[in-house]
Coordinates of C-alpha atoms in Angstrom, one line a residue:
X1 CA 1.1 -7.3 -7.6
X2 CA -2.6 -5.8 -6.8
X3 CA -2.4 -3.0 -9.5
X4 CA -5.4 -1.4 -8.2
X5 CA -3.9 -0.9 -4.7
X6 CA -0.5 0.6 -6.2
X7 CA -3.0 2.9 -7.7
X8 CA -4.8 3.7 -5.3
X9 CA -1.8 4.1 -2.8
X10 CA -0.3 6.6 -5.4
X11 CA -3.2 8.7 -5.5
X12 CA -2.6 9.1 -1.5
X13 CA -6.3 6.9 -0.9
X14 CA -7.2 5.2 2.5
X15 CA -6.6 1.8 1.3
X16 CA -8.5 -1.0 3.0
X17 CA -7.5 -4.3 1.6
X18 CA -7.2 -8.3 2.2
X19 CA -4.0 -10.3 3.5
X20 CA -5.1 -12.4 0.0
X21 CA -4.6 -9.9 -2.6
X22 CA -0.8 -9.6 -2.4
X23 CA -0.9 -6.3 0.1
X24 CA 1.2 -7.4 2.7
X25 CA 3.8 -7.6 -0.2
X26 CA 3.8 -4.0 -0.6
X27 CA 2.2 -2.7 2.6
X28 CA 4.7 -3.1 5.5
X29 CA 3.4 -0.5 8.1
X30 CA 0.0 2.0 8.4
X31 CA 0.2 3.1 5.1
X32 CA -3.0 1.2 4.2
X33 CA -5.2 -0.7 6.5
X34 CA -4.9 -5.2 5.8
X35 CA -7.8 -7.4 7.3
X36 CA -7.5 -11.1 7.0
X37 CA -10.0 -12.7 3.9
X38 CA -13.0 -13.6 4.3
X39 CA -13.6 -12.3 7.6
X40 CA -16.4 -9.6 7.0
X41 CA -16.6 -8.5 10.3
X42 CA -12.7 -7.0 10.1
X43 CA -13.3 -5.5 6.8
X44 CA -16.0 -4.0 8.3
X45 CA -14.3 -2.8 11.2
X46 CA -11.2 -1.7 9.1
X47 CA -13.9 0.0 6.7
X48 CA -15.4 2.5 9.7
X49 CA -11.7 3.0 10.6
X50 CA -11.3 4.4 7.7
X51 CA -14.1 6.6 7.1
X52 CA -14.4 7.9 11.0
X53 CA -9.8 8.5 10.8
X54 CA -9.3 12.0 12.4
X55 CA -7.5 13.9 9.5
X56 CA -4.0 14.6 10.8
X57 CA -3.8 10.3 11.0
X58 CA -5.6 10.2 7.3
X59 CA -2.9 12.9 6.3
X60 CA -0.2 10.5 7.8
X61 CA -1.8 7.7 5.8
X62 CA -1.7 9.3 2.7
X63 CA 1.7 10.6 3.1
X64 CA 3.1 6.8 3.8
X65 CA 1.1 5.5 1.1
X66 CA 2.7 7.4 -1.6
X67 CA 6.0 6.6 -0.3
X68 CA 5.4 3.4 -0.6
X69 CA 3.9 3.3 -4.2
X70 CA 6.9 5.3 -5.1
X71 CA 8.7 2.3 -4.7
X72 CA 7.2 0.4 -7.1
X73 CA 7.7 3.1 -9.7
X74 CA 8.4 1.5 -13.5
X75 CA 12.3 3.7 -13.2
X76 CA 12.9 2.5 -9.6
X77 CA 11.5 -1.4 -10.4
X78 CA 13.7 -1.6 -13.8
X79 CA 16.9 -0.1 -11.8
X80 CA 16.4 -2.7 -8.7
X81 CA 15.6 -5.5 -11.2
X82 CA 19.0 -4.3 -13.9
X83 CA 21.0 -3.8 -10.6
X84 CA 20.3 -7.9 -9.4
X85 CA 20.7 -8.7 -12.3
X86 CA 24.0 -7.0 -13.2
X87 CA 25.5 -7.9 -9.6
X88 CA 24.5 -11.7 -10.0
X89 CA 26.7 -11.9 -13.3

């Protein structure tokens, strides 16, 4: 898991991140904004998205990206992973 991004997606950032760094794995809508690696022109693009976002979309953002860090909270992993565990038994 990109650490840094759960981090950052907690705090309520604009995340922009690559499809190499394990983001799609947490990121599943517009909660942070994913460009494919190595292609400098999309980070780029995603990059001035970012910083030019009018602020009721940036508060939407925000918003979505704590949900989803929130998710990968130590209590809520350790219940999901006790809970498979438990029902696979």
């Amino acid at each position: 898991l990109p650490v840094v991004l759960l981090e950052a997606l907690a705090a309520g950032r604009i995340c922009v991140a690559t499809d190499a760094s394990g983001a799609p794995d947490i990121v599943q809508g517009d909660e942070a904004l994913i460009v494919p690696q190595q292609d400098a022109h999309a980070l780029g693009t995603a990059i001035a998205h970012a910083v030019r976002m009018p602020e009721p979309q940036r508060r939407a953002m925000s918003d979505g990206a704590r949900e989803i860090a929130r998710r990968f909270d130590w209590d809520t992993v350790a219940r999901d992973h006790a809970h498979h565990l438990l029902s696979a038994a």
